[in-house]
mmCIF file of N, CA and C in Angstrom:
data_model
loop_
_atom_site.group_PDB
_atom_site.id
_atom_site.type_symbol
_atom_site.label_atom_id
_atom_site.label_comp_id
_atom_site.label_asym_id
_atom_site.label_seq_id
_atom_site.Cartn_x
_atom_site.Cartn_y
_atom_site.Cartn_z
ATOM 1 N N MET V 1 0.983 -1.161 -0.020
ATOM 2 C CA MET V 1 -0.088 0.094 0.066
ATOM 3 C C MET V 1 0.912 1.168 -0.026
ATOM 4 N N LYS V 2 0.526 2.139 -0.819
ATOM 5 C CA LYS V 2 1.223 3.461 -0.951
ATOM 6 C C LYS V 2 0.847 4.297 0.312
ATOM 7 N N LYS V 3 1.538 5.226 0.661
ATOM 8 C CA LYS V 3 1.157 6.336 1.602
ATOM 9 C C LYS V 3 0.086 7.224 1.136
ATOM 10 N N SER V 4 -0.131 7.465 -0.113
ATOM 11 C CA SER V 4 -1.199 8.297 -0.674
ATOM 12 C C SER V 4 -2.530 7.550 -0.434
ATOM 13 N N ASN V 5 -2.498 6.241 -0.629
ATOM 14 C CA ASN V 5 -3.782 5.481 -0.472
ATOM 15 C C ASN V 5 -4.110 5.592 1.019
ATOM 16 N N ILE V 6 -3.350 5.239 1.903
ATOM 17 C CA ILE V 6 -3.537 5.395 3.449
ATOM 18 C C ILE V 6 -4.043 6.788 3.853
ATOM 19 N N ALA V 7 -3.535 7.873 3.135
ATOM 20 C CA ALA V 7 -3.781 9.116 3.629
ATOM 21 C C ALA V 7 -5.134 9.398 3.199
ATOM 22 N N LEU V 8 -5.528 8.938 1.734
ATOM 23 C CA LEU V 8 -6.754 9.172 1.267
ATOM 24 C C LEU V 8 -7.954 8.501 2.225
ATOM 25 N N ILE V 9 -7.630 7.329 2.692
ATOM 26 C CA ILE V 9 -8.601 6.648 3.647
ATOM 27 C C ILE V 9 -8.665 7.444 5.006
ATOM 28 N N LEU V 10 -7.591 7.851 5.478
ATOM 29 C CA LEU V 10 -7.656 8.583 6.763
ATOM 30 C C LEU V 10 -8.292 9.970 6.653
ATOM 31 N N LEU V 11 -8.003 10.519 5.479
ATOM 32 C CA LEU V 11 -8.767 11.900 5.176
ATOM 33 C C LEU V 11 -10.258 11.676 5.254
ATOM 34 N N GLY V 12 -10.748 10.481 4.507
ATOM 35 C CA GLY V 12 -12.110 10.295 4.505
ATOM 36 C C GLY V 12 -12.609 10.051 5.891
ATOM 37 N N LEU V 13 -11.872 9.343 6.821
ATOM 38 C CA LEU V 13 -12.380 9.119 8.184
ATOM 39 C C LEU V 13 -12.403 10.258 8.816
ATOM 40 N N ILE V 14 -11.413 11.175 8.806
ATOM 41 C CA ILE V 14 -11.433 12.578 9.519
ATOM 42 C C ILE V 14 -12.650 13.254 9.173
ATOM 43 N N ILE V 15 -12.952 13.339 7.794
ATOM 44 C CA ILE V 15 -14.052 14.126 7.297
ATOM 45 C C ILE V 15 -15.432 13.606 7.780
ATOM 46 N N LEU V 16 -15.418 12.198 7.949
ATOM 47 C CA LEU V 16 -16.689 11.533 8.381
ATOM 48 C C LEU V 16 -16.895 11.884 9.933
ATOM 49 N N LEU V 17 -15.855 11.771 10.644
ATOM 50 C CA LEU V 17 -15.845 12.040 12.116
ATOM 51 C C LEU V 17 -16.245 13.554 12.294
ATOM 52 N N PHE V 18 -15.675 14.515 11.521
ATOM 53 C CA PHE V 18 -15.999 15.846 11.470
ATOM 54 C C PHE V 18 -17.464 16.173 11.298
ATOM 55 N N SER V 19 -17.998 15.514 10.400
ATOM 56 C CA SER V 19 -19.372 15.717 10.055
ATOM 57 C C SER V 19 -20.375 15.142 11.174
ATOM 58 N N VAL V 20 -19.945 14.137 11.737
ATOM 59 C CA VAL V 20 -20.725 13.479 12.813
ATOM 60 C C VAL V 20 -20.658 14.177 14.218
ATOM 61 N N PHE V 21 -19.296 14.577 14.528
ATOM 62 C CA PHE V 21 -19.215 15.057 15.986
ATOM 63 C C PHE V 21 -19.220 16.438 16.085
ATOM 64 N N SER V 22 -19.056 17.311 15.059
ATOM 65 C CA SER V 22 -19.013 18.704 15.079
ATOM 66 C C SER V 22 -20.325 19.326 14.773
ATOM 67 N N GLN V 23 -21.472 19.055 15.363
ATOM 68 C CA GLN V 23 -22.744 19.356 14.999
ATOM 69 C C GLN V 23 -22.856 20.881 15.159
ATOM 70 N N SER V 24 -22.312 21.403 16.225
ATOM 71 C CA SER V 24 -22.511 22.882 16.509
ATOM 72 C C SER V 24 -21.979 23.737 15.334
ATOM 73 N N ILE V 25 -20.757 23.338 14.819
ATOM 74 C CA ILE V 25 -20.129 24.108 13.847
ATOM 75 C C ILE V 25 -20.810 24.022 12.554
ATOM 76 N N VAL V 26 -21.291 22.740 12.057
ATOM 77 C CA VAL V 26 -21.939 22.690 10.829
ATOM 78 C C VAL V 26 -23.303 23.130 10.899
ATOM 79 N N VAL V 27 -24.064 22.986 11.955
ATOM 80 C CA VAL V 27 -25.352 23.418 12.040
ATOM 81 C C VAL V 27 -25.441 24.971 11.886
ATOM 82 N N GLU V 28 -24.489 25.750 12.633
ATOM 83 C CA GLU V 28 -24.454 27.238 12.446
ATOM 84 C C GLU V 28 -24.333 27.507 11.044
ATOM 85 N N ILE V 29 -23.519 26.778 10.283
ATOM 86 C CA ILE V 29 -23.477 27.220 8.843
ATOM 87 C C ILE V 29 -24.665 27.143 8.094
ATOM 88 N N HIS V 30 -25.358 25.887 8.114
ATOM 89 C CA HIS V 30 -26.606 25.833 7.441
ATOM 90 C C HIS V 30 -27.328 24.736 8.116
ATOM 91 N N SER V 31 -27.939 23.825 7.385
ATOM 92 C CA SER V 31 -28.808 22.837 7.899
ATOM 93 C C SER V 31 -28.189 21.348 7.733
ATOM 94 N N MET V 32 -28.889 20.413 7.751
ATOM 95 C CA MET V 32 -28.513 18.984 7.559
ATOM 96 C C MET V 32 -28.047 18.815 6.189
ATOM 97 N N VAL V 33 -28.140 19.586 5.208
ATOM 98 C CA VAL V 33 -27.789 19.329 3.877
ATOM 99 C C VAL V 33 -26.116 19.455 3.962
ATOM 100 N N TRP V 34 -25.647 20.472 4.621
ATOM 101 C CA TRP V 34 -24.159 20.515 4.578
ATOM 102 C C TRP V 34 -23.469 19.225 5.379
ATOM 103 N N ARG V 35 -24.243 18.711 6.470
ATOM 104 C CA ARG V 35 -23.598 17.567 7.069
ATOM 105 C C ARG V 35 -23.784 16.481 6.113
ATOM 106 N N ILE V 36 -24.726 16.335 5.244
ATOM 107 C CA ILE V 36 -24.732 15.159 4.274
ATOM 108 C C ILE V 36 -23.815 15.227 3.208
ATOM 109 N N VAL V 37 -23.426 16.485 2.747
ATOM 110 C CA VAL V 37 -22.520 16.717 1.581
ATOM 111 C C VAL V 37 -21.144 16.454 2.236
ATOM 112 N N ILE V 38 -20.825 16.991 3.530
ATOM 113 C CA ILE V 38 -19.519 16.574 4.061
ATOM 114 C C ILE V 38 -19.308 15.172 4.276
ATOM 115 N N GLY V 39 -20.289 14.535 4.767
ATOM 116 C CA GLY V 39 -20.397 13.018 4.972
ATOM 117 C C GLY V 39 -20.130 12.229 3.777
ATOM 118 N N LEU V 40 -20.840 12.740 2.694
ATOM 119 C CA LEU V 40 -20.623 11.995 1.464
ATOM 120 C C LEU V 40 -19.212 12.107 0.803
ATOM 121 N N LEU V 41 -18.585 13.456 1.125
ATOM 122 C CA LEU V 41 -17.173 13.672 0.566
ATOM 123 C C LEU V 41 -16.292 12.624 1.336
ATOM 124 N N GLY V 42 -16.579 12.528 2.624
ATOM 125 C CA GLY V 42 -15.753 11.477 3.298
ATOM 126 C C GLY V 42 -15.877 10.092 2.734
ATOM 127 N N CYS V 43 -17.029 9.726 2.528
ATOM 128 C CA CYS V 43 -17.278 8.402 2.072
ATOM 129 C C CYS V 43 -16.745 8.220 0.645
ATOM 130 N N PHE V 44 -16.688 9.057 -0.185
ATOM 131 C CA PHE V 44 -16.189 8.884 -1.446
ATOM 132 C C PHE V 44 -14.608 8.845 -1.476
ATOM 133 N N SER V 45 -14.019 9.606 -0.398
ATOM 134 C CA SER V 45 -12.685 9.583 -0.238
ATOM 135 C C SER V 45 -12.241 8.143 0.259
ATOM 136 N N ILE V 46 -12.904 7.636 1.160
ATOM 137 C CA ILE V 46 -12.569 6.233 1.757
ATOM 138 C C ILE V 46 -12.689 5.263 0.568
ATOM 139 N N ILE V 47 -13.842 5.356 -0.128
ATOM 140 C CA ILE V 47 -14.020 4.359 -1.386
ATOM 141 C C ILE V 47 -12.865 4.517 -2.450
ATOM 142 N N ALA V 48 -12.533 5.797 -2.743
ATOM 143 C CA ALA V 48 -11.395 6.042 -3.669
ATOM 144 C C ALA V 48 -10.108 5.480 -3.071
ATOM 145 N N GLY V 49 -9.879 5.559 -1.867
ATOM 146 C CA GLY V 49 -8.629 4.877 -1.293
ATOM 147 C C GLY V 49 -8.652 3.322 -1.417
ATOM 148 N N PHE V 50 -9.689 2.713 -1.171
ATOM 149 C CA PHE V 50 -9.815 1.356 -1.206
ATOM 150 C C PHE V 50 -9.729 0.820 -2.779
ATOM 151 N N CYS V 51 -10.304 1.613 -3.645
ATOM 152 C CA CYS V 51 -10.343 1.164 -5.089
ATOM 153 C C CYS V 51 -8.928 1.364 -5.446
ATOM 154 N N LYS V 52 -8.103 2.403 -5.114
ATOM 155 C CA LYS V 52 -6.693 2.450 -5.525
ATOM 156 C C LYS V 52 -5.875 1.381 -5.026
ATOM 157 N N ILE V 53 -6.185 0.803 -3.829
ATOM 158 C CA ILE V 53 -5.510 -0.254 -3.182
ATOM 159 C C ILE V 53 -5.817 -1.504 -3.878
ATOM 160 N N ALA V 54 -7.040 -1.828 -4.326
ATOM 161 C CA ALA V 54 -7.507 -2.910 -5.027
ATOM 162 C C ALA V 54 -6.980 -2.980 -6.487
ATOM 163 N N HIS V 55 -6.924 -1.832 -7.119
ATOM 164 C CA HIS V 55 -6.477 -1.714 -8.540
ATOM 165 C C HIS V 55 -4.931 -1.973 -8.614
ATOM 166 N N ASN V 56 -4.241 -1.566 -7.552
ATOM 167 C CA ASN V 56 -2.794 -1.794 -7.478
ATOM 168 C C ASN V 56 -2.249 -3.375 -7.346
ATOM 169 N N ARG V 57 -3.209 -4.032 -6.787
ATOM 170 C CA ARG V 57 -2.836 -5.382 -6.632
ATOM 171 C C ARG V 57 -3.047 -6.215 -7.806
#
């Protein structure tokens, strides 16, 4: 596994944790739509990291 793949997965996990646990910051910006968008960005980052690992093997 390359460091960039691991970094992509960790970035996705950090983004997901941010969208789940920082409710006060995200709710002040707008509504649930921003939390969903941020959560989807984290999911796509994790999936992209795992796909890159799978394609390298």
